[in-house]
Amino acid sequence: MILKNLATSWAQALSRIAGETDPYKIALARYMLESLLSSILSLLFILLFGLIFGVLKTAVLLTVVVMLLKALMGGLHLKTPFRCALVGAIMTIILSYIVLFLPFHQLPTLLQLWVFVFMIYIVWKQAPLEAKGKPLTTEQKRGLARKSRIVILLIVFICWCWPQGFVTNELFYGTAFQVLNLTKPMAQAIDGLDQLLDRGWNKFHGYMKGK
């Protein structure tokens, strides 16, 4: 909520300075500012957890991959930027351990092929996934869909041709994680997590009030 309020006030201030009155452009500026603040917070969490758990390099590379792909493909978010930052950092650390202990080139070839087919299919059908509060025009959707399809094909080509490349592991797992964020089961999981966190917060808030 704090990040959203900050982004809203900054977007309104910038619109007044620039003399901008278009609600769409103001909403877009607010979303971009909130995304920037959320990204900074998420990066701080990832740097902290990466140092603590000894997977800093892998975590940072995964973060770069996911952030770049999400800019094109869109994706799911938790209710607040703080939740996104914290849960995203935790998931990145878990994914980092998977990357280190189960490198892409050690996966069975058939499994690699199935994952590639799955990623291409989901991107073709779902990307870009419009997030709540992120307005996209029809033209923007078409452009992002085209770029997403080109990028996923390029990633599959790189992973297939250079399975032991310098960043192939992070590229493969980061892409797979981002593509999962475009699916309905992941949307249901995120909604369930939001509800669980809401109940936990309400109980904590009620307990503190009772004291």
mmCIF file of C-alpha atoms in Angstrom:
data_model
loop_
_atom_site.group_PDB
_atom_site.id
_atom_site.type_symbol
_atom_site.label_atom_id
_atom_site.label_comp_id
_atom_site.label_asym_id
_atom_site.label_seq_id
_atom_site.Cartn_x
_atom_site.Cartn_y
_atom_site.Cartn_z
ATOM 1 C CA MET A 1 0.000 0.000 0.000
ATOM 2 C CA ILE A 2 2.866 2.388 0.817
ATOM 3 C CA LEU A 3 4.476 1.871 -2.600
ATOM 4 C CA LYS A 4 1.140 2.331 -4.378
ATOM 5 C CA ASN A 5 0.446 5.569 -2.500
ATOM 6 C CA LEU A 6 3.919 6.868 -3.284
ATOM 7 C CA ALA A 7 3.569 5.986 -6.976
ATOM 8 C CA THR A 8 0.122 7.605 -7.148
ATOM 9 C CA SER A 9 1.270 10.846 -5.538
ATOM 10 C CA TRP A 10 4.397 11.015 -7.730
ATOM 11 C CA ALA A 11 2.404 10.313 -10.906
ATOM 12 C CA GLN A 12 -0.096 13.033 -10.009
ATOM 13 C CA ALA A 13 2.705 15.476 -9.239
ATOM 14 C CA LEU A 14 4.460 14.714 -12.531
ATOM 15 C CA SER A 15 1.198 15.076 -14.463
ATOM 16 C CA ARG A 16 0.609 18.497 -12.897
ATOM 17 C CA ILE A 17 4.152 19.605 -13.736
ATOM 18 C CA ALA A 18 3.823 18.362 -17.320
ATOM 19 C CA GLY A 19 0.265 19.649 -17.686
ATOM 20 C CA GLU A 20 -0.942 16.139 -18.562
ATOM 21 C CA THR A 21 -4.653 15.409 -18.098
ATOM 22 C CA ASP A 22 -5.063 12.144 -20.020
ATOM 23 C CA PRO A 23 -6.242 9.542 -17.416
ATOM 24 C CA TYR A 24 -4.662 6.701 -19.411
ATOM 25 C CA LYS A 25 -1.213 8.310 -19.425
ATOM 26 C CA ILE A 26 -1.455 9.171 -15.732
ATOM 27 C CA ALA A 27 -2.486 5.589 -14.899
ATOM 28 C CA LEU A 28 0.367 4.270 -17.008
ATOM 29 C CA ALA A 29 2.850 6.575 -15.235
ATOM 30 C CA ARG A 30 1.547 5.411 -11.853
ATOM 31 C CA TYR A 31 1.931 1.782 -12.837
ATOM 32 C CA MET A 32 5.469 2.353 -14.147
ATOM 33 C CA LEU A 33 6.511 4.161 -10.964
ATOM 34 C CA GLU A 34 4.978 1.472 -8.768
ATOM 35 C CA SER A 35 6.711 -1.216 -10.820
ATOM 36 C CA LEU A 36 10.032 0.616 -10.461
ATOM 37 C CA LEU A 37 9.687 0.919 -6.687
ATOM 38 C CA SER A 38 8.611 -2.711 -6.430
ATOM 39 C CA SER A 39 11.580 -3.804 -8.563
ATOM 40 C CA ILE A 40 14.008 -1.903 -6.342
ATOM 41 C CA LEU A 41 12.519 -3.472 -3.219
ATOM 42 C CA SER A 42 12.558 -6.926 -4.822
ATOM 43 C CA LEU A 43 16.194 -6.500 -5.843
ATOM 44 C CA LEU A 44 17.140 -5.531 -2.290
ATOM 45 C CA PHE A 45 15.458 -8.685 -0.946
ATOM 46 C CA ILE A 46 17.173 -10.838 -3.579
ATOM 47 C CA LEU A 47 20.611 -9.349 -2.850
ATOM 48 C CA LEU A 48 20.092 -9.888 0.885
ATOM 49 C CA PHE A 49 18.787 -13.475 0.587
ATOM 50 C CA GLY A 50 21.302 -14.312 -2.137
ATOM 51 C CA LEU A 51 24.180 -13.291 0.111
ATOM 52 C CA ILE A 52 22.746 -15.136 3.109
ATOM 53 C CA PHE A 53 22.170 -18.396 1.204
ATOM 54 C CA GLY A 54 25.262 -18.190 -1.018
ATOM 55 C CA VAL A 55 23.459 -18.089 -4.387
ATOM 56 C CA LEU A 56 23.853 -14.398 -5.227
ATOM 57 C CA LYS A 57 25.133 -14.761 -8.793
ATOM 58 C CA THR A 58 22.478 -17.271 -9.826
ATOM 59 C CA ALA A 59 19.705 -15.307 -8.112
ATOM 60 C CA VAL A 60 20.689 -12.063 -9.837
ATOM 61 C CA LEU A 61 20.872 -13.719 -13.276
ATOM 62 C CA LEU A 62 17.468 -15.343 -12.766
ATOM 63 C CA THR A 63 16.030 -12.005 -11.690
ATOM 64 C CA VAL A 64 17.347 -10.263 -14.799
ATOM 65 C CA VAL A 65 15.859 -12.957 -17.058
ATOM 66 C CA VAL A 66 12.447 -12.865 -15.370
ATOM 67 C CA MET A 67 12.275 -9.067 -15.244
ATOM 68 C CA LEU A 68 13.118 -8.683 -18.939
ATOM 69 C CA LEU A 69 10.624 -11.353 -19.981
ATOM 70 C CA LYS A 70 7.878 -9.973 -17.742
ATOM 71 C CA ALA A 71 8.286 -6.586 -19.409
ATOM 72 C CA LEU A 72 7.312 -8.258 -22.699
ATOM 73 C CA MET A 73 4.962 -11.030 -21.624
ATOM 74 C CA GLY A 74 3.258 -9.513 -18.615
ATOM 75 C CA GLY A 75 2.405 -11.789 -15.735
ATOM 76 C CA LEU A 76 0.673 -12.321 -12.444
ATOM 77 C CA HIS A 77 1.168 -10.264 -9.306
ATOM 78 C CA LEU A 78 0.263 -10.575 -5.668
ATOM 79 C CA LYS A 79 -2.047 -7.966 -4.181
ATOM 80 C CA THR A 80 0.688 -5.608 -2.979
ATOM 81 C CA PRO A 81 4.175 -4.766 -4.313
ATOM 82 C CA PHE A 82 5.688 -5.703 -0.937
ATOM 83 C CA ARG A 83 4.226 -9.205 -1.188
ATOM 84 C CA CYS A 84 5.455 -9.492 -4.766
ATOM 85 C CA ALA A 85 8.940 -8.421 -3.730
ATOM 86 C CA LEU A 86 9.199 -10.719 -0.705
ATOM 87 C CA VAL A 87 7.576 -13.830 -2.220
ATOM 88 C CA GLY A 88 9.401 -13.249 -5.509
ATOM 89 C CA ALA A 89 12.731 -13.137 -3.691
ATOM 90 C CA ILE A 90 11.957 -16.355 -1.796
ATOM 91 C CA MET A 91 10.944 -18.117 -5.030
ATOM 92 C CA THR A 92 14.116 -16.870 -6.710
ATOM 93 C CA ILE A 93 16.292 -18.372 -3.978
ATOM 94 C CA ILE A 94 14.452 -21.718 -4.243
ATOM 95 C CA LEU A 95 14.799 -21.636 -8.028
ATOM 96 C CA SER A 96 18.507 -20.817 -7.668
ATOM 97 C CA TYR A 97 19.078 -24.055 -5.758
ATOM 98 C CA ILE A 98 17.234 -26.006 -8.461
ATOM 99 C CA VAL A 99 19.412 -24.382 -11.119
ATOM 100 C CA LEU A 100 22.585 -25.318 -9.240
ATOM 101 C CA PHE A 101 21.626 -28.886 -8.361
ATOM 102 C CA LEU A 102 19.757 -29.803 -11.564
ATOM 103 C CA PRO A 103 21.482 -28.097 -14.519
ATOM 104 C CA PHE A 104 19.587 -27.864 -17.793
ATOM 105 C CA HIS A 105 22.014 -30.101 -19.706
ATOM 106 C CA GLN A 106 21.397 -32.945 -17.224
ATOM 107 C CA LEU A 107 17.663 -33.032 -17.933
ATOM 108 C CA PRO A 108 16.502 -35.873 -20.223
ATOM 109 C CA THR A 109 16.210 -34.742 -23.828
ATOM 110 C CA LEU A 110 12.548 -35.736 -24.007
ATOM 111 C CA LEU A 111 11.764 -33.626 -20.933
ATOM 112 C CA GLN A 112 13.578 -30.658 -22.475
ATOM 113 C CA LEU A 113 11.490 -30.992 -25.631
ATOM 114 C CA TRP A 114 8.224 -31.179 -23.699
ATOM 115 C CA VAL A 115 9.138 -28.088 -21.680
ATOM 116 C CA PHE A 116 10.032 -26.197 -24.866
ATOM 117 C CA VAL A 117 6.715 -27.141 -26.488
ATOM 118 C CA PHE A 118 4.839 -26.117 -23.340
ATOM 119 C CA MET A 119 6.597 -22.735 -23.140
ATOM 120 C CA ILE A 120 6.002 -21.928 -26.809
ATOM 121 C CA TYR A 121 2.332 -22.924 -26.589
ATOM 122 C CA ILE A 122 1.647 -20.860 -23.446
ATOM 123 C CA VAL A 123 3.421 -17.784 -24.809
ATOM 124 C CA TRP A 124 1.569 -18.078 -28.115
ATOM 125 C CA LYS A 125 -1.799 -18.322 -26.346
ATOM 126 C CA GLN A 126 -1.371 -16.077 -23.301
ATOM 127 C CA ALA A 127 1.290 -13.412 -23.830
ATOM 128 C CA PRO A 128 1.039 -10.603 -23.096
ATOM 129 C CA LEU A 129 -0.958 -11.207 -19.929
ATOM 130 C CA GLU A 130 -2.407 -7.889 -18.848
ATOM 131 C CA ALA A 131 -1.872 -7.296 -15.145
ATOM 132 C CA LYS A 132 -4.364 -5.506 -12.922
ATOM 133 C CA GLY A 133 -3.690 -1.791 -13.048
ATOM 134 C CA LYS A 134 -1.600 -2.041 -16.206
ATOM 135 C CA PRO A 135 -3.625 -0.670 -19.095
ATOM 136 C CA LEU A 136 -2.630 -1.905 -22.566
ATOM 137 C CA THR A 137 -4.012 -0.732 -25.868
ATOM 138 C CA THR A 138 -4.851 -3.169 -28.665
ATOM 139 C CA GLU A 139 -1.791 -2.017 -30.589
ATOM 140 C CA GLN A 140 0.442 -2.531 -27.574
ATOM 141 C CA LYS A 141 -0.914 -6.041 -27.069
ATOM 142 C CA ARG A 142 -0.209 -6.953 -30.679
ATOM 143 C CA GLY A 143 3.312 -5.578 -30.512
ATOM 144 C CA LEU A 144 4.129 -7.327 -27.234
ATOM 145 C CA ALA A 145 2.612 -10.603 -28.469
ATOM 146 C CA ARG A 146 4.806 -10.511 -31.565
ATOM 147 C CA LYS A 147 7.945 -9.713 -29.561
ATOM 148 C CA SER A 148 7.135 -12.384 -26.952
ATOM 149 C CA ARG A 149 6.852 -15.061 -29.638
ATOM 150 C CA ILE A 150 10.123 -14.053 -31.262
ATOM 151 C CA VAL A 151 11.906 -14.024 -27.894
ATOM 152 C CA ILE A 152 10.610 -17.432 -26.758
ATOM 153 C CA LEU A 153 11.725 -19.014 -30.036
ATOM 154 C CA LEU A 154 15.140 -17.389 -29.671
ATOM 155 C CA ILE A 155 15.468 -18.666 -26.083
ATOM 156 C CA VAL A 156 14.543 -22.210 -27.119
ATOM 157 C CA PHE A 157 17.122 -22.035 -29.914
ATOM 158 C CA ILE A 158 19.862 -20.817 -27.544
ATOM 159 C CA CYS A 159 19.125 -23.443 -24.886
ATOM 160 C CA TRP A 160 18.972 -26.249 -27.445
ATOM 161 C CA CYS A 161 22.152 -25.263 -29.286
ATOM 162 C CA TRP A 162 24.248 -24.282 -26.250
ATOM 163 C CA PRO A 163 22.998 -26.466 -23.348
ATOM 164 C CA GLN A 164 26.117 -25.780 -21.294
ATOM 165 C CA GLY A 165 26.426 -22.099 -22.138
ATOM 166 C CA PHE A 166 27.430 -19.489 -19.563
ATOM 167 C CA VAL A 167 23.875 -18.443 -18.633
ATOM 168 C CA THR A 168 21.833 -21.245 -20.248
ATOM 169 C CA ASN A 169 20.715 -22.654 -16.884
ATOM 170 C CA GLU A 170 19.407 -19.311 -15.656
ATOM 171 C CA LEU A 171 17.889 -18.541 -19.057
ATOM 172 C CA PHE A 172 16.008 -21.851 -19.180
ATOM 173 C CA TYR A 173 14.731 -21.888 -15.599
ATOM 174 C CA GLY A 174 13.972 -18.162 -15.539
ATOM 175 C CA THR A 175 11.954 -18.488 -18.753
ATOM 176 C CA ALA A 176 10.114 -21.560 -17.481
ATOM 177 C CA PHE A 177 9.204 -19.722 -14.265
ATOM 178 C CA GLN A 178 8.003 -16.652 -16.178
ATOM 179 C CA VAL A 179 5.892 -18.766 -18.537
ATOM 180 C CA LEU A 180 4.273 -20.492 -15.537
ATOM 181 C CA ASN A 181 3.218 -17.020 -14.423
ATOM 182 C CA LEU A 182 1.010 -16.838 -17.510
ATOM 183 C CA THR A 183 -1.030 -19.943 -16.646
ATOM 184 C CA LYS A 184 -4.399 -20.343 -14.891
ATOM 185 C CA PRO A 185 -3.120 -22.809 -12.229
ATOM 186 C CA MET A 186 -0.510 -20.255 -11.187
ATOM 187 C CA ALA A 187 -3.199 -17.552 -11.089
ATOM 188 C CA GLN A 188 -5.261 -19.739 -8.760
ATOM 189 C CA ALA A 189 -2.210 -20.416 -6.578
ATOM 190 C CA ILE A 190 -1.430 -16.708 -6.320
ATOM 191 C CA ASP A 191 -5.043 -15.872 -5.464
ATOM 192 C CA GLY A 192 -4.964 -18.560 -2.767
ATOM 193 C CA LEU A 193 -1.720 -17.183 -1.351
ATOM 194 C CA ASP A 194 -3.170 -13.666 -1.314
ATOM 195 C CA GLN A 195 -6.214 -14.902 0.606
ATOM 196 C CA LEU A 196 -4.003 -16.774 3.066
ATOM 197 C CA LEU A 197 -1.846 -13.698 3.657
ATOM 198 C CA ASP A 198 -4.949 -11.537 4.061
ATOM 199 C CA ARG A 199 -6.339 -13.881 6.731
ATOM 200 C CA GLY A 200 -2.993 -13.965 8.506
ATOM 201 C CA TRP A 201 -2.716 -10.174 8.464
ATOM 202 C CA ASN A 202 -6.304 -9.704 9.679
ATOM 203 C CA LYS A 203 -5.722 -12.110 12.555
ATOM 204 C CA PHE A 204 -2.474 -10.379 13.488
ATOM 205 C CA HIS A 205 -4.126 -6.959 13.234
ATOM 206 C CA GLY A 206 -7.032 -8.148 15.398
ATOM 207 C CA TYR A 207 -4.629 -9.610 17.962
ATOM 208 C CA MET A 208 -2.655 -6.359 18.167
ATOM 209 C CA LYS A 209 -5.850 -4.350 18.585
ATOM 210 C CA GLY A 210 -6.945 -6.705 21.359
ATOM 211 C CA LYS A 211 -3.746 -6.008 23.234
#
